[in-house]
Amino acid sequence: MDRTDPPDAVRAANARCARGEHPQRPADPRVVAFYDALTSDYPDRGPRASAAGSPWAQAPLHAAADHIEMRLDEDCPDEVLETIERLAAELNLDLLDLQDGTVYPPPARVR
């Protein structure tokens, strides 16, 4: 997505994903960096992904060229959420909360 897309565009992109529609294009390097950094601390594959204490309610994570879908365990520690927020901010990525549809833009765009 374009870095200036409004929240409705983020929600629309999620709706396309839910329908199984994914863009056929090279992966966004920011999304790849986010996935790599996040899963280096919190693996989504292998024995650690399903072990007690994993933050994932569903693993492996759904990864596409332009997004990563994360379903967090309800007992996920706050530090995991803080890591997700920090990485998204560093990489200028929006976060979409699927529970209520809220889009959280990177802090640089909030100002």
mmCIF file of C-alpha atoms in Angstrom:
data_model
loop_
_atom_site.group_PDB
_atom_site.id
_atom_site.type_symbol
_atom_site.label_atom_id
_atom_site.label_comp_id
_atom_site.label_asym_id
_atom_site.label_seq_id
_atom_site.Cartn_x
_atom_site.Cartn_y
_atom_site.Cartn_z
ATOM 1 C CA MET A 1 0.000 0.000 0.000
ATOM 2 C CA ASP A 2 1.030 3.554 -0.480
ATOM 3 C CA ARG A 3 2.376 5.222 2.620
ATOM 4 C CA THR A 4 -0.385 7.854 2.448
ATOM 5 C CA ASP A 5 -3.347 5.483 2.111
ATOM 6 C CA PRO A 6 -6.198 6.259 4.523
ATOM 7 C CA PRO A 7 -7.536 3.758 7.095
ATOM 8 C CA ASP A 8 -10.410 2.744 4.796
ATOM 9 C CA ALA A 9 -7.872 1.549 2.210
ATOM 10 C CA VAL A 10 -6.193 -0.603 4.873
ATOM 11 C CA ARG A 11 -9.525 -2.144 5.842
ATOM 12 C CA ALA A 12 -10.387 -2.723 2.152
ATOM 13 C CA ALA A 13 -7.053 -4.471 1.604
ATOM 14 C CA ASN A 14 -7.823 -6.733 4.572
ATOM 15 C CA ALA A 15 -11.231 -7.556 3.105
ATOM 16 C CA ARG A 16 -9.548 -8.579 -0.160
ATOM 17 C CA CYS A 17 -7.161 -10.799 1.806
ATOM 18 C CA ALA A 18 -10.086 -12.422 3.628
ATOM 19 C CA ARG A 19 -11.564 -13.250 0.211
ATOM 20 C CA GLY A 20 -8.246 -14.816 -0.801
ATOM 21 C CA GLU A 21 -7.293 -12.001 -3.177
ATOM 22 C CA HIS A 22 -3.591 -11.214 -2.902
ATOM 23 C CA PRO A 23 -1.536 -8.979 -5.179
ATOM 24 C CA GLN A 24 0.907 -10.763 -7.436
ATOM 25 C CA ARG A 25 3.950 -8.591 -6.936
ATOM 26 C CA PRO A 26 7.312 -8.706 -5.211
ATOM 27 C CA ALA A 27 7.191 -8.618 -1.440
ATOM 28 C CA ASP A 28 7.426 -5.186 0.163
ATOM 29 C CA PRO A 29 10.881 -5.066 1.811
ATOM 30 C CA ARG A 30 9.344 -3.405 4.887
ATOM 31 C CA VAL A 31 6.934 -6.317 5.341
ATOM 32 C CA VAL A 32 9.762 -8.829 4.915
ATOM 33 C CA ALA A 33 11.898 -6.968 7.476
ATOM 34 C CA PHE A 34 8.939 -6.863 9.902
ATOM 35 C CA TYR A 35 8.309 -10.602 9.559
ATOM 36 C CA ASP A 36 11.988 -11.497 9.894
ATOM 37 C CA ALA A 37 12.506 -9.332 12.981
ATOM 38 C CA LEU A 38 9.285 -10.432 14.680
ATOM 39 C CA THR A 39 9.752 -14.144 14.087
ATOM 40 C CA SER A 40 13.386 -14.046 15.156
ATOM 41 C CA ASP A 41 12.086 -13.205 18.651
ATOM 42 C CA TYR A 42 8.781 -15.066 18.424
ATOM 43 C CA PRO A 43 9.047 -17.990 15.956
ATOM 44 C CA ASP A 44 5.924 -18.974 14.055
ATOM 45 C CA ARG A 45 7.311 -22.301 12.821
ATOM 46 C CA GLY A 46 8.854 -25.291 14.509
ATOM 47 C CA PRO A 47 8.580 -26.491 18.093
ATOM 48 C CA ARG A 48 8.802 -23.026 19.682
ATOM 49 C CA ALA A 49 5.764 -21.826 17.707
ATOM 50 C CA SER A 50 3.471 -24.356 19.367
ATOM 51 C CA ALA A 51 5.175 -24.470 22.757
ATOM 52 C CA ALA A 52 3.656 -23.028 25.896
ATOM 53 C CA GLY A 53 4.353 -19.315 26.040
ATOM 54 C CA SER A 54 4.175 -18.747 22.276
ATOM 55 C CA PRO A 55 2.269 -15.527 21.570
ATOM 56 C CA TRP A 56 0.551 -17.027 18.520
ATOM 57 C CA ALA A 57 -3.017 -18.312 18.598
ATOM 58 C CA GLN A 58 -2.453 -19.515 15.036
ATOM 59 C CA ALA A 59 0.873 -20.416 13.475
ATOM 60 C CA PRO A 60 2.472 -20.093 11.062
ATOM 61 C CA LEU A 61 1.568 -16.469 10.455
ATOM 62 C CA HIS A 62 -0.168 -15.600 7.200
ATOM 63 C CA ALA A 63 2.458 -13.749 5.158
ATOM 64 C CA ALA A 64 1.776 -12.083 1.807
ATOM 65 C CA ALA A 65 3.621 -9.565 -0.361
ATOM 66 C CA ASP A 66 2.003 -6.601 1.355
ATOM 67 C CA HIS A 67 0.959 -7.768 4.822
ATOM 68 C CA ILE A 68 1.376 -10.161 7.715
ATOM 69 C CA GLU A 69 -1.662 -11.439 9.590
ATOM 70 C CA MET A 70 -1.007 -12.240 13.241
ATOM 71 C CA ARG A 71 -3.506 -13.938 15.494
ATOM 72 C CA LEU A 72 -2.290 -13.464 19.043
ATOM 73 C CA ASP A 73 -3.030 -15.735 21.965
ATOM 74 C CA GLU A 74 -5.333 -13.987 24.437
ATOM 75 C CA ASP A 75 -2.659 -14.384 27.138
ATOM 76 C CA CYS A 76 0.035 -12.870 24.936
ATOM 77 C CA PRO A 77 2.474 -10.800 27.045
ATOM 78 C CA ASP A 78 2.428 -7.019 26.617
ATOM 79 C CA GLU A 79 6.063 -7.120 25.489
ATOM 80 C CA VAL A 80 4.974 -8.896 22.283
ATOM 81 C CA LEU A 81 2.480 -6.138 21.505
ATOM 82 C CA GLU A 82 5.128 -3.535 22.257
ATOM 83 C CA THR A 83 7.536 -5.293 19.887
ATOM 84 C CA ILE A 84 4.903 -5.379 17.131
ATOM 85 C CA GLU A 85 4.158 -1.665 17.609
ATOM 86 C CA ARG A 86 7.854 -0.729 17.672
ATOM 87 C CA LEU A 87 8.679 -2.688 14.535
ATOM 88 C CA ALA A 88 5.662 -1.273 12.669
ATOM 89 C CA ALA A 89 6.712 2.252 13.627
ATOM 90 C CA GLU A 90 10.340 1.679 12.618
ATOM 91 C CA LEU A 91 9.278 0.283 9.242
ATOM 92 C CA ASN A 92 6.451 2.775 8.586
ATOM 93 C CA LEU A 93 3.739 0.104 8.551
ATOM 94 C CA ASP A 94 0.096 0.430 9.550
ATOM 95 C CA LEU A 95 -1.431 -1.938 12.094
ATOM 96 C CA LEU A 96 -5.037 -3.095 11.723
ATOM 97 C CA ASP A 97 -6.820 -4.460 14.788
ATOM 98 C CA LEU A 98 -9.171 -7.077 13.380
ATOM 99 C CA GLN A 99 -11.255 -7.111 16.555
ATOM 100 C CA ASP A 100 -12.649 -3.617 16.038
ATOM 101 C CA GLY A 101 -11.313 -2.470 12.650
ATOM 102 C CA THR A 102 -9.117 0.280 14.090
ATOM 103 C CA VAL A 103 -6.130 1.233 11.937
ATOM 104 C CA TYR A 104 -3.054 2.458 13.758
ATOM 105 C CA PRO A 105 -0.729 4.412 11.454
ATOM 106 C CA PRO A 106 2.964 4.718 12.243
ATOM 107 C CA PRO A 107 3.667 7.497 14.764
ATOM 108 C CA ALA A 108 5.358 9.655 12.117
ATOM 109 C CA ARG A 109 2.015 9.902 10.257
ATOM 110 C CA VAL A 110 -0.047 10.595 13.378
ATOM 111 C CA ARG A 111 1.459 14.034 13.942
#
